[in-house]
PDB file of C-alpha atoms in Angstrom:
ATOM      1  CA  MET A 196      65.374 111.984 104.856  1.00 41.00           C
ATOM      2  CA  SER A 197      69.128 111.171 105.027  1.00 48.00           C
ATOM      3  CA  PRO A 198      71.187 112.984 107.686  1.00 53.00           C
ATOM      4  CA  GLN A 199      73.426 115.905 106.744  1.00 64.00           C
ATOM      5  CA  PRO A 200      76.935 114.584 106.016  1.00 75.00           C
ATOM      6  CA  GLY A 201      79.733 115.677 108.312  1.00 92.00           C
ATOM      7  CA  ARG A 202      81.654 118.792 107.369  1.00 97.00           C
ATOM      8  CA  ILE A 203      84.663 118.526 105.050  1.00 98.00           C
ATOM      9  CA  VAL A 204      87.324 121.195 105.556  1.00 98.00           C
ATOM     10  CA  VAL A 205      89.652 121.609 102.577  1.00 98.00           C
ATOM     11  CA  VAL A 206      92.794 123.674 103.129  1.00 98.00           C
ATOM     12  CA  GLY A 207      95.063 124.727 100.280  1.00 98.00           C
ATOM     13  CA  SER A 208      95.268 126.064  96.762  1.00 98.00           C
ATOM     14  CA  LEU A 209      93.135 127.814  94.170  1.00 98.00           C
ATOM     15  CA  ASN A 210      94.538 128.315  90.639  1.00 97.00           C
ATOM     16  CA  ALA A 211      93.395 129.579  87.291  1.00 97.00           C
ATOM     17  CA  ASP A 212      94.087 126.785  84.777  1.00 93.00           C
ATOM     18  CA  LEU A 213      95.475 128.056  81.460  1.00 95.00           C
ATOM     19  CA  THR A 214      95.051 125.016  79.220  1.00 92.00           C
ATOM     20  CA  ILE A 215      96.141 124.444  75.638  1.00 94.00           C
ATOM     21  CA  TYR A 216      95.201 121.303  73.712  1.00 93.00           C
ATOM     22  CA  THR A 217      97.573 119.732  71.213  1.00 93.00           C
ATOM     23  CA  GLU A 218      98.069 116.446  69.345  1.00 94.00           C
ATOM     24  CA  ARG A 219     100.994 115.446  71.587  1.00 94.00           C
ATOM     25  CA  LEU A 220     103.080 116.909  74.374  1.00 93.00           C
ATOM     26  CA  PRO A 221     106.146 118.830  73.117  1.00 92.00           C
ATOM     27  CA  ASN A 222     109.687 117.561  73.480  1.00 93.00           C
ATOM     28  CA  PRO A 223     112.268 119.831  75.179  1.00 93.00           C
ATOM     29  CA  GLY A 224     112.952 122.858  72.956  1.00 94.00           C
ATOM     30  CA  GLU A 225     110.121 121.988  70.563  1.00 93.00           C
ATOM     31  CA  THR A 226     107.260 124.286  69.492  1.00 94.00           C
ATOM     32  CA  LEU A 227     103.920 122.736  68.480  1.00 93.00           C
ATOM     33  CA  HIS A 228     100.658 124.120  67.149  1.00 93.00           C
ATOM     34  CA  GLY A 229      97.809 124.075  69.636  1.00 92.00           C
ATOM     35  CA  GLU A 230      94.251 123.023  68.906  1.00 90.00           C
ATOM     36  CA  GLY A 231      92.328 125.098  71.417  1.00 90.00           C
ATOM     37  CA  PHE A 232      92.839 127.168  74.557  1.00 93.00           C
ATOM     38  CA  ALA A 233      90.755 127.638  77.699  1.00 90.00           C
ATOM     39  CA  VAL A 234      90.948 129.434  81.050  1.00 94.00           C
ATOM     40  CA  ASN A 235      89.196 127.408  83.742  1.00 92.00           C
ATOM     41  CA  PRO A 236      88.955 127.362  87.530  1.00 96.00           C
ATOM     42  CA  GLY A 237      91.419 124.921  89.125  1.00 95.00           C
ATOM     43  CA  GLY A 238      93.945 124.374  91.894  1.00 95.00           C
ATOM     44  CA  LYS A 239      94.127 121.049  93.697  1.00 96.00           C
ATOM     45  CA  SER A 240      92.309 122.134  96.837  1.00 98.00           C
ATOM     46  CA  ALA A 241      89.621 124.108  95.011  1.00 98.00           C
ATOM     47  CA  ASN A 242      89.133 121.122  92.705  1.00 97.00           C
ATOM     48  CA  GLN A 243      88.826 118.735  95.646  1.00 98.00           C
ATOM     49  CA  ALA A 244      86.334 121.032  97.363  1.00 98.00           C
ATOM     50  CA  VAL A 245      84.215 121.319  94.211  1.00 98.00           C
ATOM     51  CA  ALA A 246      84.327 117.563  93.613  1.00 98.00           C
ATOM     52  CA  ALA A 247      83.129 116.904  97.158  1.00 98.00           C
ATOM     53  CA  GLY A 248      80.494 119.636  96.952  1.00 98.00           C
ATOM     54  CA  ARG A 249      79.053 118.402  93.674  1.00 97.00           C
ATOM     55  CA  LEU A 250      78.762 114.937  95.220  1.00 97.00           C
ATOM     56  CA  GLY A 251      76.685 116.228  98.117  1.00 96.00           C
ATOM     57  CA  GLY A 252      79.396 117.036 100.634  1.00 97.00           C
ATOM     58  CA  ASN A 253      79.113 119.793 103.244  1.00 97.00           C
ATOM     59  CA  VAL A 254      82.345 121.605 102.382  1.00 98.00           C
ATOM     60  CA  ALA A 255      84.305 124.643 103.592  1.00 98.00           C
ATOM     61  CA  LEU A 256      87.451 125.857 101.809  1.00 98.00           C
ATOM     62  CA  ILE A 257      90.373 127.743 103.377  1.00 98.00           C
ATOM     63  CA  GLY A 258      92.875 129.437 101.054  1.00 98.00           C
ATOM     64  CA  ALA A 259      93.733 132.661  99.241  1.00 98.00           C
ATOM     65  CA  VAL A 260      93.250 134.317  95.839  1.00 98.00           C
ATOM     66  CA  GLY A 261      94.381 137.652  94.442  1.00 98.00           C
ATOM     67  CA  GLU A 262      92.274 140.758  93.945  1.00 97.00           C
ATOM     68  CA  ASP A 263      91.898 140.031  90.228  1.00 97.00           C
ATOM     69  CA  SER A 264      89.502 138.536  87.696  1.00 97.00           C
ATOM     70  CA  ASN A 265      90.950 135.057  88.121  1.00 97.00           C
ATOM     71  CA  GLY A 266      90.160 135.286  91.816  1.00 98.00           C
ATOM     72  CA  ASP A 267      86.595 136.311  90.965  1.00 98.00           C
ATOM     73  CA  MET A 268      86.263 133.326  88.611  1.00 97.00           C
ATOM     74  CA  LEU A 269      87.534 130.862  91.191  1.00 98.00           C
ATOM     75  CA  LEU A 270      85.320 132.090  94.017  1.00 98.00           C
ATOM     76  CA  ALA A 271      82.257 131.958  91.774  1.00 98.00           C
ATOM     77  CA  SER A 272      83.030 128.433  90.584  1.00 97.00           C
ATOM     78  CA  VAL A 273      83.717 126.996  94.033  1.00 98.00           C
ATOM     79  CA  ALA A 274      80.710 128.712  95.614  1.00 98.00           C
ATOM     80  CA  GLY A 275      78.592 127.460  92.703  1.00 97.00           C
ATOM     81  CA  ALA A 276      79.275 123.896  93.860  1.00 97.00           C
ATOM     82  CA  GLY A 277      77.787 124.711  97.262  1.00 97.00           C
ATOM     83  CA  VAL A 278      81.151 125.195  98.987  1.00 98.00           C
ATOM     84  CA  ASP A 279      81.528 127.750 101.797  1.00 98.00           C
ATOM     85  CA  VAL A 280      84.203 130.182 100.543  1.00 98.00           C
ATOM     86  CA  SER A 281      83.898 132.707 103.390  1.00 98.00           C
ATOM     87  CA  ARG A 282      87.374 131.699 104.608  1.00 98.00           C
ATOM     88  CA  VAL A 283      89.122 132.174 101.251  1.00 98.00           C
ATOM     89  CA  ARG A 284      91.195 135.320 101.773  1.00 98.00           C
ATOM     90  CA  ARG A 285      91.804 138.028  99.156  1.00 98.00           C
ATOM     91  CA  ALA A 286      95.570 138.634  99.152  1.00 97.00           C
ATOM     92  CA  ALA A 287      96.405 142.270  98.431  1.00 94.00           C
ATOM     93  CA  GLY A 288      99.139 142.967  95.886  1.00 95.00           C
ATOM     94  CA  VAL A 289      99.500 139.334  94.798  1.00 96.00           C
ATOM     95  CA  GLU A 290      98.010 137.700  91.726  1.00 98.00           C
ATOM     96  CA  THR A 291      95.893 134.577  91.899  1.00 98.00           C
ATOM     97  CA  GLY A 292      97.860 131.364  91.370  1.00 98.00           C
ATOM     98  CA  VAL A 293      97.954 129.937  87.853  1.00 97.00           C
ATOM     99  CA  ALA A 294      98.654 126.544  86.294  1.00 92.00           C
ATOM    100  CA  VAL A 295      99.839 126.319  82.687  1.00 95.00           C
ATOM    101  CA  ILE A 296      98.613 122.994  81.299  1.00 92.00           C
ATOM    102  CA  THR A 297      99.207 121.144  78.034  1.00 94.00           C
ATOM    103  CA  VAL A 298      96.820 118.297  77.168  1.00 90.00           C
ATOM    104  CA  ASP A 299      97.464 115.828  74.351  1.00 93.00           C
ATOM    105  CA  ALA A 300      95.033 113.878  72.158  1.00 91.00           C
ATOM    106  CA  ALA A 301      95.038 110.926  74.584  1.00 88.00           C
ATOM    107  CA  GLY A 302      94.037 113.163  77.496  1.00 86.00           C
ATOM    108  CA  GLU A 303      97.452 113.095  79.179  1.00 87.00           C
ATOM    109  CA  ASN A 304      98.842 116.364  80.526  1.00 88.00           C
ATOM    110  CA  SER A 305     101.862 118.284  81.722  1.00 91.00           C
ATOM    111  CA  ILE A 306     101.499 121.098  84.259  1.00 90.00           C
ATOM    112  CA  VAL A 307     103.603 124.010  85.518  1.00 92.00           C
ATOM    113  CA  ILE A 308     102.316 126.009  88.507  1.00 92.00           C
ATOM    114  CA  SER A 309     102.991 129.570  89.663  1.00 95.00           C
ATOM    115  CA  PRO A 310     101.672 129.772  93.258  1.00 96.00           C
ATOM    116  CA  GLY A 311     100.738 133.456  93.443  1.00 97.00           C
ATOM    117  CA  ALA A 312      98.378 134.015  96.376  1.00 98.00           C
ATOM    118  CA  ASN A 313      98.677 130.347  97.367  1.00 98.00           C
ATOM    119  CA  GLY A 314     102.192 131.159  98.523  1.00 97.00           C
ATOM    120  CA  THR A 315     100.761 133.462 101.186  1.00 98.00           C
ATOM    121  CA  VAL A 316      98.667 130.756 102.869  1.00 98.00           C
ATOM    122  CA  GLY A 317     100.095 129.995 106.307  1.00 98.00           C
ATOM    123  CA  PRO A 318      99.204 128.691 109.779  1.00 98.00           C
ATOM    124  CA  GLU A 319      97.590 132.029 110.565  1.00 98.00           C
ATOM    125  CA  ASP A 320      94.853 131.271 107.997  1.00 98.00           C
ATOM    126  CA  VAL A 321      94.131 128.019 109.823  1.00 98.00           C
ATOM    127  CA  VAL A 322      93.999 129.827 113.178  1.00 98.00           C
ATOM    128  CA  ALA A 323      91.675 132.494 111.755  1.00 97.00           C
ATOM    129  CA  ALA A 324      89.255 129.761 110.641  1.00 98.00           C
ATOM    130  CA  SER A 325      89.613 127.625 113.785  1.00 97.00           C
ATOM    131  CA  GLU A 326      85.873 127.366 114.417  1.00 97.00           C
ATOM    132  CA  VAL A 327      85.295 125.549 111.126  1.00 97.00           C
ATOM    133  CA  PHE A 328      87.281 122.560 112.425  1.00 97.00           C
ATOM    134  CA  ASP A 329      85.091 122.122 115.525  1.00 95.00           C
ATOM    135  CA  ASP A 330      82.531 119.858 113.849  1.00 93.00           C
ATOM    136  CA  ALA A 331      84.653 118.626 110.937  1.00 98.00           C
ATOM    137  CA  ALA A 332      84.360 114.982 109.886  1.00 98.00           C
ATOM    138  CA  VAL A 333      87.192 115.107 107.316  1.00 98.00           C
ATOM    139  CA  VAL A 334      90.075 117.535 106.791  1.00 98.00           C
ATOM    140  CA  CYS A 335      91.358 117.293 103.221  1.00 98.00           C
ATOM    141  CA  LEU A 336      94.931 118.395 102.477  1.00 98.00           C
ATOM    142  CA  CYS A 337      97.429 118.459  99.601  1.00 97.00           C
ATOM    143  CA  LEU A 338     100.858 120.031  99.133  1.00 96.00           C
ATOM    144  CA  GLU A 339     100.217 123.047  96.872  1.00 95.00           C
ATOM    145  CA  VAL A 340     100.628 125.403  99.837  1.00 97.00           C
ATOM    146  CA  GLY A 341     103.366 125.599 102.471  1.00 96.00           C
ATOM    147  CA  LEU A 342     103.943 122.578 104.699  1.00 97.00           C
ATOM    148  CA  ASP A 343     103.583 124.769 107.785  1.00 97.00           C
ATOM    149  CA  ALA A 344      99.971 125.533 106.795  1.00 98.00           C
ATOM    150  CA  VAL A 345      99.326 121.869 105.938  1.00 98.00           C
ATOM    151  CA  GLU A 346     100.641 120.670 109.294  1.00 98.00           C
ATOM    152  CA  ALA A 347      98.672 123.329 111.182  1.00 98.00           C
ATOM    153  CA  ALA A 348      95.481 122.184 109.442  1.00 98.00           C
ATOM    154  CA  ALA A 349      96.302 118.524 110.085  1.00 98.00           C
ATOM    155  CA  ARG A 350      96.813 119.268 113.778  1.00 98.00           C
ATOM    156  CA  SER A 351      93.532 121.199 113.974  1.00 98.00           C
ATOM    157  CA  GLY A 352      91.708 118.324 112.312  1.00 98.00           C
ATOM    158  CA  HIS A 353      93.388 115.725 114.501  1.00 98.00           C
ATOM    159  CA  ASP A 354      92.602 117.643 117.696  1.00 97.00           C
ATOM    160  CA  ALA A 355      88.955 117.944 116.596  1.00 97.00           C
ATOM    161  CA  GLY A 356      88.687 114.189 116.012  1.00 97.00           C
ATOM    162  CA  ALA A 357      88.290 114.509 112.241  1.00 98.00           C
ATOM    163  CA  THR A 358      89.712 112.064 109.694  1.00 98.00           C
ATOM    164  CA  VAL A 359      92.774 113.794 108.232  1.00 98.00           C
ATOM    165  CA  LEU A 360      93.108 112.893 104.532  1.00 98.00           C
ATOM    166  CA  LEU A 361      96.525 113.802 103.113  1.00 98.00           C
ATOM    167  CA  ASN A 362      96.953 113.773  99.330  1.00 97.00           C
ATOM    168  CA  LEU A 363     100.730 113.722  98.879  1.00 96.00           C
ATOM    169  CA  SER A 364     100.633 115.786  95.688  1.00 93.00           C
ATOM    170  CA  PRO A 365     102.573 117.503  94.270  1.00 93.00           C
ATOM    171  CA  TYR A 366     105.134 115.310  95.999  1.00 94.00           C
ATOM    172  CA  ALA A 367     107.378 116.753  98.692  1.00 93.00           C
ATOM    173  CA  PRO A 368     109.127 115.084 101.623  1.00 91.00           C
ATOM    174  CA  VAL A 369     106.968 115.471 104.716  1.00 89.00           C
ATOM    175  CA  LEU A 370     107.882 115.607 108.364  1.00 87.00           C
ATOM    176  CA  HIS A 371     107.165 112.548 110.477  1.00 90.00           C
ATOM    177  CA  SER A 372     104.964 114.790 112.612  1.00 93.00           C
ATOM    178  CA  LEU A 373     102.644 115.398 109.639  1.00 95.00           C
ATOM    179  CA  ALA A 374     102.447 111.686 108.854  1.00 93.00           C
ATOM    180  CA  GLU A 375     101.533 111.001 112.486  1.00 94.00           C
ATOM    181  CA  LEU A 376      98.673 113.515 112.282  1.00 97.00           C
ATOM    182  CA  SER A 377      97.287 111.968 109.065  1.00 97.00           C
ATOM    183  CA  ASP A 378      94.683 109.187 109.137  1.00 98.00           C
ATOM    184  CA  VAL A 379      94.517 108.345 105.417  1.00 98.00           C
ATOM    185  CA  LEU A 380      97.310 108.848 102.892  1.00 98.00           C
ATOM    186  CA  LEU A 381      96.334 109.151  99.207  1.00 98.00           C
ATOM    187  CA  VAL A 382      99.169 108.686  96.706  1.00 97.00           C
ATOM    188  CA  ASN A 383      99.811 107.484  93.181  1.00 96.00           C
ATOM    189  CA  ALA A 384     102.406 104.768  92.578  1.00 96.00           C
ATOM    190  CA  HIS A 385     105.248 107.248  91.972  1.00 96.00           C
ATOM    191  CA  GLU A 386     104.452 109.241  95.117  1.00 96.00           C
ATOM    192  CA  ALA A 387     104.153 106.028  97.133  1.00 97.00           C
ATOM    193  CA  SER A 388     107.602 104.932  95.974  1.00 97.00           C
ATOM    194  CA  GLN A 389     109.132 108.300  96.856  1.00 96.00           C
ATOM    195  CA  PHE A 390     107.493 108.359 100.290  1.00 96.00           C
ATOM    196  CA  LEU A 391     108.779 104.859 101.022  1.00 96.00           C
ATOM    197  CA  GLY A 392     112.357 105.723 100.071  1.00 94.00           C
ATOM    198  CA  GLY A 393     112.324 104.396  96.517  1.00 95.00           C
ATOM    199  CA  ALA A 394     110.555 101.105  97.315  1.00 94.00           C
ATOM    200  CA  GLU A 395     109.158  99.246  94.327  1.00 95.00           C
ATOM    201  CA  ILE A 396     105.371  99.508  94.088  1.00 96.00           C
ATOM    202  CA  PRO A 397     103.721  96.308  92.805  1.00 96.00           C
ATOM    203  CA  ALA A 398     101.446  96.073  89.782  1.00 93.00           C
ATOM    204  CA  ALA A 399      97.704  96.253  90.397  1.00 92.00           C
ATOM    205  CA  ASP A 400      97.349  92.494  89.931  1.00 91.00           C
ATOM    206  CA  ALA A 401     100.419  91.553  91.997  1.00 94.00           C
ATOM    207  CA  ALA A 402     100.137  88.928  94.717  1.00 94.00           C
ATOM    208  CA  VAL A 403      98.519  89.924  97.989  1.00 93.00           C
ATOM    209  CA  ALA A 404     101.826  89.220  99.712  1.00 93.00           C
ATOM    210  CA  ASP A 405     103.541  91.913  97.644  1.00 96.00           C
ATOM    211  CA  TRP A 406     100.953  94.517  98.623  1.00 96.00           C
ATOM    212  CA  GLU A 407     101.145  93.281 102.209  1.00 95.00           C
ATOM    213  CA  GLN A 408     104.771  94.405 102.263  1.00 96.00           C
ATOM    214  CA  VAL A 409     103.741  97.878 101.073  1.00 97.00           C
ATOM    215  CA  ARG A 410     101.061  98.029 103.758  1.00 96.00           C
ATOM    216  CA  LEU A 411     103.601  97.161 106.427  1.00 96.00           C
ATOM    217  CA  LYS A 412     105.995  99.840 105.158  1.00 96.00           C
ATOM    218  CA  PHE A 413     103.294 102.496 105.378  1.00 96.00           C
ATOM    219  CA  ALA A 414     102.325 101.285 108.855  1.00 94.00           C
ATOM    220  CA  ALA A 415     105.962 101.569 109.941  1.00 93.00           C
ATOM    221  CA  GLN A 416     105.767 105.258 108.954  1.00 92.00           C
ATOM    222  CA  GLY A 417     102.741 105.720 111.203  1.00 91.00           C
ATOM    223  CA  LEU A 418     100.158 105.428 108.409  1.00 95.00           C
ATOM    224  CA  ASP A 419      97.707 102.604 109.017  1.00 95.00           C
ATOM    225  CA  ARG A 420      95.464 103.479 106.072  1.00 97.00           C
ATOM    226  CA  ALA A 421      96.511 104.398 102.533  1.00 98.00           C
ATOM    227  CA  VAL A 422      95.048 104.424  99.042  1.00 98.00           C
ATOM    228  CA  VAL A 423      97.435 103.942  96.125  1.00 98.00           C
ATOM    229  CA  THR A 424      95.967 105.018  92.781  1.00 96.00           C
ATOM    230  CA  LEU A 425      97.271 103.276  89.668  1.00 94.00           C
ATOM    231  CA  GLY A 426      95.638 105.266  86.862  1.00 88.00           C
ATOM    232  CA  ALA A 427      93.879 103.111  84.298  1.00 87.00           C
ATOM    233  CA  ARG A 428      94.737 100.020  86.386  1.00 92.00           C
ATOM    234  CA  GLY A 429      92.515 100.996  89.303  1.00 94.00           C
ATOM    235  CA  SER A 430      93.663 101.456  92.895  1.00 96.00           C
ATOM    236  CA  ILE A 431      94.638  99.534  96.020  1.00 97.00           C
ATOM    237  CA  VAL A 432      93.329 100.205  99.520  1.00 98.00           C
ATOM    238  CA  LEU A 433      95.705  99.305 102.351  1.00 97.00           C
ATOM    239  CA  ASP A 434      93.917  99.306 105.691  1.00 96.00           C
ATOM    240  CA  SER A 435      95.805  98.037 108.742  1.00 93.00           C
ATOM    241  CA  GLN A 436      92.761  98.784 110.878  1.00 91.00           C
ATOM    242  CA  ALA A 437      90.581  96.276 108.990  1.00 87.00           C
ATOM    243  CA  LYS A 438      90.298  92.545 109.673  1.00 82.00           C
ATOM    244  CA  ASP A 439      92.933  90.345 107.993  1.00 76.00           C
ATOM    245  CA  ARG A 440      91.227  89.566 104.697  1.00 79.00           C
ATOM    246  CA  HIS A 441      90.044  93.167 104.265  1.00 86.00           C
ATOM    247  CA  ARG A 442      93.413  94.808 104.822  1.00 94.00           C
ATOM    248  CA  ILE A 443      94.151  94.838 101.079  1.00 96.00           C
ATOM    249  CA  THR A 444      91.338  95.680  98.655  1.00 96.00           C
ATOM    250  CA  ARG A 445      91.713  95.993  94.893  1.00 96.00           C
ATOM    251  CA  ILE A 446      89.487  98.631  93.289  1.00 96.00           C
ATOM    252  CA  ALA A 447      88.851  97.823  89.635  1.00 93.00           C
ATOM    253  CA  PRO A 448      89.157 100.688  87.135  1.00 91.00           C
ATOM    254  CA  THR A 449      86.079 102.196  85.529  1.00 92.00           C
ATOM    255  CA  LYS A 450      86.497 101.994  81.754  1.00 91.00           C
ATOM    256  CA  VAL A 451      85.788 105.296  79.983  1.00 92.00           C
ATOM    257  CA  GLU A 452      86.961 107.182  76.915  1.00 91.00           C
ATOM    258  CA  ALA A 453      89.334 109.742  78.426  1.00 90.00           C
ATOM    259  CA  VAL A 454      89.278 113.255  76.957  1.00 89.00           C
ATOM    260  CA  ASP A 455      91.253 115.189  79.602  1.00 87.00           C
ATOM    261  CA  THR A 456      92.763 113.618  82.729  1.00 87.00           C
ATOM    262  CA  THR A 457      93.629 117.001  84.288  1.00 85.00           C
ATOM    263  CA  GLY A 458      92.122 117.075  87.764  1.00 90.00           C
ATOM    264  CA  ALA A 459      90.969 113.450  87.763  1.00 94.00           C
ATOM    265  CA  GLY A 460      93.129 112.785  90.819  1.00 95.00           C
ATOM    266  CA  ASP A 461      91.495 115.723  92.582  1.00 96.00           C
ATOM    267  CA  ALA A 462      88.072 114.320  91.703  1.00 97.00           C
ATOM    268  CA  PHE A 463      89.160 111.068  93.361  1.00 98.00           C
ATOM    269  CA  THR A 464      90.342 112.925  96.468  1.00 98.00           C
ATOM    270  CA  GLY A 465      87.193 115.027  96.784  1.00 98.00           C
ATOM    271  CA  ALA A 466      84.941 112.022  96.247  1.00 98.00           C
ATOM    272  CA  LEU A 467      86.896 109.996  98.812  1.00 98.00           C
ATOM    273  CA  ALA A 468      86.505 112.821 101.330  1.00 98.00           C
ATOM    274  CA  ALA A 469      82.773 113.108 100.609  1.00 98.00           C
ATOM    275  CA  ARG A 470      82.118 109.429 101.212  1.00 98.00           C
ATOM    276  CA  LEU A 471      84.332 109.227 104.306  1.00 98.00           C
ATOM    277  CA  ALA A 472      82.415 112.189 105.724  1.00 98.00           C
ATOM    278  CA  ALA A 473      79.174 110.343 104.960  1.00 97.00           C
ATOM    279  CA  GLY A 474      80.385 107.365 107.008  1.00 96.00           C
ATOM    280  CA  ASP A 475      81.589 104.937 104.337  1.00 96.00           C
ATOM    281  CA  ALA A 476      84.401 102.507 105.086  1.00 95.00           C
ATOM    282  CA  LEU A 477      87.661 103.338 103.312  1.00 97.00           C
ATOM    283  CA  ALA A 478      87.379 100.631 100.634  1.00 96.00           C
ATOM    284  CA  GLU A 479      83.769 101.560  99.893  1.00 96.00           C
ATOM    285  CA  ALA A 480      84.682 105.246  99.640  1.00 97.00           C
ATOM    286  CA  ALA A 481      87.604 104.456  97.313  1.00 97.00           C
ATOM    287  CA  ALA A 482      85.377 102.417  94.986  1.00 97.00           C
ATOM    288  CA  PHE A 483      83.001 105.377  94.713  1.00 97.00           C
ATOM    289  CA  ALA A 484      85.926 107.767  94.167  1.00 98.00           C
ATOM    290  CA  SER A 485      87.306 105.611  91.368  1.00 97.00           C
ATOM    291  CA  ILE A 486      84.096 106.027  89.381  1.00 97.00           C
ATOM    292  CA  ALA A 487      83.979 109.780  90.047  1.00 97.00           C
ATOM    293  CA  ALA A 488      87.568 110.218  88.816  1.00 96.00           C
ATOM    294  CA  ALA A 489      86.891 108.215  85.655  1.00 96.00           C
ATOM    295  CA  LEU A 490      83.832 110.307  84.838  1.00 96.00           C
ATOM    296  CA  ALA A 491      85.831 113.505  85.420  1.00 96.00           C
ATOM    297  CA  SER A 492      88.250 112.483  82.648  1.00 94.00           C
ATOM    298  CA  THR A 493      85.501 112.231  80.026  1.00 94.00           C
ATOM    299  CA  LYS A 494      85.170 116.025  79.662  1.00 92.00           C
ATOM    300  CA  LYS A 495      87.576 118.890  79.156  1.00 88.00           C
ATOM    301  CA  GLY A 496      88.591 120.996  82.142  1.00 84.00           C
ATOM    302  CA  THR A 497      88.561 120.228  85.833  1.00 90.00           C
ATOM    303  CA  GLN A 498      85.800 121.616  88.041  1.00 95.00           C
ATOM    304  CA  THR A 499      83.326 121.917  85.179  1.00 91.00           C
ATOM    305  CA  ALA A 500      83.893 118.228  84.378  1.00 94.00           C
ATOM    306  CA  TYR A 501      83.183 116.842  87.842  1.00 97.00           C
ATOM    307  CA  PRO A 502      80.169 114.538  88.177  1.00 97.00           C
ATOM    308  CA  ARG A 503      77.132 114.736  90.409  1.00 96.00           C
ATOM    309  CA  ARG A 504      76.369 111.919  92.824  1.00 96.00           C
ATOM    310  CA  ALA A 505      73.601 110.521  90.603  1.00 96.00           C
ATOM    311  CA  ASP A 506      76.100 110.175  87.738  1.00 95.00           C
ATOM    312  CA  VAL A 507      78.399 108.077  89.922  1.00 97.00           C
ATOM    313  CA  GLU A 508      75.601 105.993  91.402  1.00 95.00           C
ATOM    314  CA  ARG A 509      74.467 104.915  87.937  1.00 93.00           C
ATOM    315  CA  LEU A 510      77.836 103.228  87.374  1.00 91.00           C
ATOM    316  CA  ARG A 511      78.168 101.567  90.771  1.00 87.00           C
ATOM    317  CA  PRO A 512      77.990  97.752  90.695  1.00 82.00           C
ATOM    318  CA  GLY A 513      74.437  96.576  91.262  1.00 71.00           C
ATOM    319  CA  ALA A 514      72.954  99.970  90.303  1.00 62.00           C
TER     320      ALA A 514
END
């Protein structure tokens, strides 16, 4: 019997996703006819918690929802994935956060978020849940709640000896103190460029020397380990803690027919957290996460589209 994986603590946002499907995304000032509408559970942190839970992770979520039906929906969905939601606070007098999403025929999306109860999440929520960090293996963070709450959670995770995984999305400049508390940075190419002051991010198949320069720039910011996702081109793992030839690892993309890419990045983050908590090396965890994210894009919605571990294992090389 395999040992229980280490606890994953996810701190951040829960949103109701209001999604409309259309042939293409509208231009500024343009009105288009939609081809379907759905209200689904979402929010980056809730998505990441569900993704990790569905993959076998031992997950606790810290956040806030309103005292409304959207809050009920979100708590039921997250708990249904086996996630401990006892530290998700009901915020009185504030609606649950929402995301208004448009998805085109190719599965691409545009998203506008109203934070609602997520805007009330602060360091005090981290303090109130302090005991959950005691035996944490991974603390999983994004930037859909205030940076003060994110840094408080990062510090709690760091002090407990957990791996602090920071998903720099949606992008915002972060304090050097937060970078110093983070063990693994997860970014897409655009976020990586912004974090590194507008530096050019190489193509997936660029020379190792080009990616070596990116690795060194992250290391200079206090981040020895980073994963840069490149969409349909796969991802790159930059690990200054690995031996020379393993410091840069290319993760090949998993080819699928994308239906809806909304939340695929969160599936990657949750899967990465789940495998890190289970003891995988960073490159191994990223390869697993790449498959999970690809599978998530083959169905409509976010949390309802996330795969189980057996689904991912079937597509792993050598399976």
